[in-house]
Amino acid sequence: MNKIFKLIILVYFILVSSNLAFGKENFFDEALKKYQSQNYDDAKFMFERNIVFNPKDAKSYLYLAKIYNHEEDQKKEEYNLETTLLIEPNNEEAILMLMKIALKKSNYSKVNDLSQTFIKVCKKLCDENNEIQKSLKNIEPDNNES
């Protein structure tokens, strides 16, 4: 009888844990669909819900940053980008977005630091860094003339 009880409990825990694992992925997939259909409020809720179950999901933080970028909430965008980079330091999209924020804030030293990191990790978005560096070169001489 004891063995049967242990077996039933083991099966129960396996089923519960598999449902949680499936649920986590389902939240992200559902959030991504809502994001792609530009339903940002619902997508934000679903990404946040996914983070509750999977706090180390860098993609959810990145998409939250994109939503905050769309809502023009720079502080929350920056927070989520920094969290993304804490979890996944080589996320080139997050680095690029932070570079653009630093450029808007005229924080050129941060742009240069992020650019050095970006050069090491870039695979898809390398051209974007070149454009930022060109714009930096155009801005920096103006600062020296003043």
mmCIF file of C-alpha atoms in Angstrom, residues 21-37 42-43 46-47 49-50 57 59-60 63:
data_model
loop_
_atom_site.group_PDB
_atom_site.id
_atom_site.type_symbol
_atom_site.label_atom_id
_atom_site.label_comp_id
_atom_site.label_asym_id
_atom_site.label_seq_id
_atom_site.Cartn_x
_atom_site.Cartn_y
_atom_site.Cartn_z
ATOM 1 C CA ALA A 21 6.693 23.975 -17.726
ATOM 2 C CA PHE A 22 4.101 24.030 -20.494
ATOM 3 C CA GLY A 23 2.370 27.018 -18.910
ATOM 4 C CA LYS A 24 5.560 29.079 -18.842
ATOM 5 C CA GLU A 25 6.140 28.623 -22.547
ATOM 6 C CA ASN A 26 2.489 29.269 -23.248
ATOM 7 C CA PHE A 27 2.646 32.671 -21.500
ATOM 8 C CA PHE A 28 5.600 33.790 -23.611
ATOM 9 C CA ASP A 29 4.085 32.535 -26.873
ATOM 10 C CA GLU A 30 0.766 34.179 -26.096
ATOM 11 C CA ALA A 31 2.512 37.429 -25.106
ATOM 12 C CA LEU A 32 4.525 37.403 -28.327
ATOM 13 C CA LYS A 33 1.352 37.003 -30.392
ATOM 14 C CA LYS A 34 -0.244 39.934 -28.577
ATOM 15 C CA TYR A 35 2.915 42.008 -29.069
ATOM 16 C CA GLN A 36 2.990 41.240 -32.786
ATOM 17 C CA SER A 37 -0.660 42.259 -33.101
ATOM 18 C CA ASP A 42 -2.166 42.603 -22.872
ATOM 19 C CA ALA A 43 1.305 41.652 -24.111
ATOM 20 C CA MET A 46 1.546 38.299 -20.320
ATOM 21 C CA PHE A 47 5.309 39.009 -20.409
ATOM 22 C CA ARG A 49 3.241 36.888 -15.968
ATOM 23 C CA ASN A 50 5.868 34.823 -17.777
ATOM 24 C CA ASP A 57 13.762 34.786 -19.236
ATOM 25 C CA LYS A 59 13.412 37.576 -23.963
ATOM 26 C CA SER A 60 10.477 38.643 -21.802
ATOM 27 C CA TYR A 63 10.028 42.610 -25.159
#
